[in-house]
């Protein structure tokens, strides 16, 4: 049994529009609905938990009915940061997961172009590792600078990869790890895989996708709308 968490707690300040970017209408639907539909059609996902600010819960549940998102079981409250939101989602999934083994796919609501192929590759990767992350090789030259004004050194880009979401984990192990981690340390983690990696978990990399980008700036909304209008990811 596999669950997907769709994180939707951000306020979209860099896009500079209201409502937050994950609730903007593009290609005829809210961004989050496009993302939820990824999992609705994914045979490897059994149910979905959205994690959002409480004021958006009624609207998300309304969209569940309008767009027939039958896999969406609950809307958990967003926490003060990403990892606390993930923990809230994991806890909301527990009544449905019980003690069953299985995976959890942690997705961001603002990645509506993730393909079915990538989702299935993530889930299949859990057969080999407890933590799986899509990544792209870094193609630009990367410099280090302590003050942002002067170059201190150069990194070997052949060894560097840009991580993407969604990421996949063994559900029971990941929930236990998050529950056992002190709140201050948990909140300091910037990526979903950072905590398990810090505890010695093997993190498997699979090929990411260029189209699987996170909507961050106004131009990203326009690009996503054009791609979704043409059929989106496959």
Coordinates of C-alpha atoms in Angstrom, one line a residue, residues 23-227:
X23 CA -4.4 27.6 -6.0
X24 CA -4.2 29.7 -9.2
X25 CA -6.2 28.5 -12.1
X26 CA -4.2 27.3 -15.1
X27 CA -5.4 25.2 -18.0
X28 CA -8.9 25.4 -16.5
X29 CA -8.1 24.0 -13.0
X30 CA -6.3 25.0 -9.8
X31 CA -2.6 24.0 -9.9
X32 CA -3.1 21.7 -6.9
X33 CA -5.8 19.8 -8.8
X34 CA -3.5 19.1 -11.7
X35 CA -1.0 17.7 -9.1
X36 CA -3.6 15.6 -7.3
X37 CA -4.7 14.2 -10.7
X38 CA -1.2 12.8 -11.1
X39 CA -1.9 10.4 -8.2
X40 CA -5.5 9.8 -9.1
X41 CA -4.3 8.2 -12.3
X42 CA -1.2 6.5 -10.9
X43 CA -1.8 2.8 -10.4
X44 CA 1.0 2.7 -7.8
X45 CA -0.7 5.0 -5.4
X46 CA -3.6 3.8 -3.2
X47 CA -4.6 7.1 -1.5
X48 CA -3.6 10.7 -1.1
X49 CA -3.3 13.1 1.9
X50 CA -3.1 16.9 1.1
X51 CA -1.4 19.1 3.6
X52 CA -2.6 22.7 3.6
X53 CA -3.4 25.8 5.7
X54 CA -6.7 25.1 7.5
X55 CA -8.5 27.9 5.7
X56 CA -8.1 26.1 2.4
X57 CA -9.4 22.8 3.6
X58 CA -13.0 23.4 2.6
X59 CA -12.0 24.5 -0.9
X60 CA -9.8 21.5 -1.4
X61 CA -12.5 19.1 -0.3
X62 CA -14.9 20.9 -2.7
X63 CA -12.4 20.4 -5.5
X64 CA -12.2 16.7 -4.5
X65 CA -15.9 16.4 -5.4
X66 CA -15.9 18.6 -8.5
X67 CA -12.9 16.8 -10.1
X68 CA -13.7 13.3 -8.8
X69 CA -10.4 13.0 -6.8
X70 CA -11.6 9.8 -5.1
X71 CA -8.1 8.9 -3.7
X72 CA -7.9 12.1 -1.6
X73 CA -8.8 10.9 1.9
X74 CA -7.9 13.9 4.1
X75 CA -6.5 17.4 4.3
X76 CA -4.1 17.7 7.1
X77 CA -3.0 21.0 8.6
X78 CA 0.2 22.5 7.4
X79 CA 2.9 23.0 10.0
X80 CA 5.2 26.0 10.5
X81 CA 7.8 24.5 8.1
X82 CA 8.2 21.8 5.5
X83 CA 9.2 18.9 7.7
X84 CA 6.5 19.6 10.3
X85 CA 4.0 19.6 7.4
X86 CA 5.3 16.3 6.3
X87 CA 5.0 14.9 9.8
X88 CA 1.4 16.1 10.0
X89 CA 0.7 14.4 6.7
X90 CA 2.3 11.2 7.8
X91 CA 0.2 11.1 10.9
X92 CA -2.9 11.8 9.0
X93 CA -2.1 8.8 6.8
X94 CA -1.6 6.5 9.7
X95 CA -5.3 5.5 10.2
X96 CA -5.3 4.3 6.6
X97 CA -1.9 2.7 6.5
X98 CA -2.2 1.0 9.9
X99 CA 0.8 -1.3 10.3
X100 CA 1.0 -2.2 6.6
X101 CA 4.3 -1.9 4.9
X102 CA 4.4 0.4 2.0
X103 CA 5.7 3.6 0.6
X104 CA 5.0 7.3 0.9
X105 CA 5.6 9.7 -2.0
X106 CA 6.1 13.3 -0.8
X107 CA 5.1 15.8 -3.6
X108 CA 4.8 19.6 -3.8
X109 CA 1.5 21.0 -4.9
X110 CA 3.4 23.3 -7.3
X111 CA 4.9 20.5 -9.4
X112 CA 1.9 19.8 -11.8
X113 CA 4.0 18.3 -14.6
X114 CA 5.5 15.2 -12.9
X115 CA 5.0 12.3 -15.2
X116 CA 3.5 8.9 -14.5
X117 CA 6.8 7.3 -15.5
X118 CA 8.7 9.3 -12.8
X119 CA 6.1 8.4 -10.2
X120 CA 6.3 4.7 -11.0
X121 CA 10.1 4.7 -11.1
X122 CA 10.1 6.2 -7.6
X123 CA 7.8 3.6 -6.2
X124 CA 9.8 0.8 -7.9
X125 CA 13.0 2.3 -6.5
X126 CA 11.7 1.5 -3.0
X127 CA 12.4 -2.2 -3.7
X128 CA 16.1 -1.3 -3.6
X129 CA 16.3 1.5 -1.0
X130 CA 14.3 3.1 1.8
X131 CA 14.7 6.5 0.2
X132 CA 14.5 7.5 -3.4
X133 CA 15.0 10.9 -5.0
X134 CA 14.9 12.1 -8.6
X135 CA 17.8 14.2 -9.6
X136 CA 19.3 16.0 -12.6
X137 CA 23.0 16.4 -13.3
X138 CA 24.3 19.9 -12.8
X139 CA 25.3 21.4 -16.1
X140 CA 26.5 24.9 -15.1
X141 CA 29.9 25.6 -13.6
X142 CA 29.4 25.9 -9.8
X143 CA 31.6 28.3 -7.8
X144 CA 31.9 28.7 -4.0
X145 CA 31.8 32.1 -2.4
X146 CA 31.7 32.9 1.3
X147 CA 30.6 36.5 0.9
X148 CA 28.8 36.5 -2.5
X149 CA 31.4 38.9 -3.9
X150 CA 34.6 36.9 -4.4
X151 CA 35.1 33.3 -5.7
X152 CA 36.6 31.0 -3.0
X153 CA 36.7 27.8 -5.1
X154 CA 35.2 25.7 -7.8
X155 CA 33.1 22.5 -7.3
X156 CA 33.4 19.5 -9.6
X157 CA 30.0 19.5 -11.4
X158 CA 30.5 15.9 -12.5
X159 CA 29.8 14.9 -8.9
X160 CA 26.8 17.3 -8.4
X161 CA 23.1 16.6 -8.9
X162 CA 20.1 18.9 -8.4
X163 CA 17.4 17.1 -6.4
X164 CA 13.8 17.2 -7.3
X165 CA 10.4 16.3 -5.7
X166 CA 8.6 14.1 -5.3
X167 CA 10.7 11.8 -3.1
X168 CA 9.7 8.4 -1.9
X169 CA 10.3 6.6 1.4
X170 CA 9.4 3.5 3.3
X171 CA 6.4 4.8 5.2
X172 CA 6.7 3.2 8.6
X173 CA 10.5 3.9 8.8
X174 CA 10.1 7.5 7.7
X175 CA 7.2 8.1 10.2
X176 CA 9.3 6.6 13.0
X177 CA 12.3 8.7 12.1
X178 CA 10.3 11.9 12.0
X179 CA 8.6 11.2 15.3
X180 CA 11.9 10.4 17.0
X181 CA 13.7 13.5 15.7
X182 CA 13.7 16.6 18.1
X183 CA 11.4 19.3 16.7
X184 CA 14.2 21.9 16.4
X185 CA 16.4 19.5 14.3
X186 CA 13.4 18.4 12.2
X187 CA 12.6 22.0 11.4
X188 CA 16.1 22.7 10.3
X189 CA 15.9 20.2 7.5
X190 CA 15.4 21.8 4.1
X191 CA 14.8 18.7 2.0
X192 CA 12.7 15.6 2.6
X193 CA 15.7 13.3 2.1
X194 CA 18.1 15.3 4.2
X195 CA 17.0 13.8 7.5
X196 CA 17.2 10.1 6.5
X197 CA 20.6 10.8 4.8
X198 CA 21.8 12.3 8.0
X199 CA 20.9 9.1 9.8
X200 CA 22.8 6.9 7.4
X201 CA 20.0 5.8 5.1
X202 CA 20.9 4.9 1.6
X203 CA 19.4 7.4 -0.7
X204 CA 18.8 6.1 -4.3
X205 CA 19.0 8.6 -7.2
X206 CA 16.8 8.1 -10.2
X207 CA 16.7 10.3 -13.4
X208 CA 14.7 13.4 -12.9
X209 CA 12.8 15.3 -15.6
X210 CA 13.4 18.8 -16.9
X211 CA 9.6 19.4 -17.1
X212 CA 9.2 18.4 -13.5
X213 CA 10.0 21.9 -12.2
X214 CA 8.6 23.7 -9.2
X215 CA 6.4 26.8 -10.0
X216 CA 8.3 29.6 -8.3
X217 CA 8.0 32.7 -10.5
X218 CA 5.2 34.2 -12.7
X219 CA 6.8 32.9 -15.9
X220 CA 6.6 29.4 -14.5
X221 CA 2.8 29.6 -14.3
X222 CA 2.7 30.6 -18.0
X223 CA 5.0 27.8 -19.0
X224 CA 3.0 25.2 -17.0
X225 CA -0.3 26.5 -18.5
X226 CA 1.0 26.0 -22.0
X227 CA 2.3 22.5 -21.3

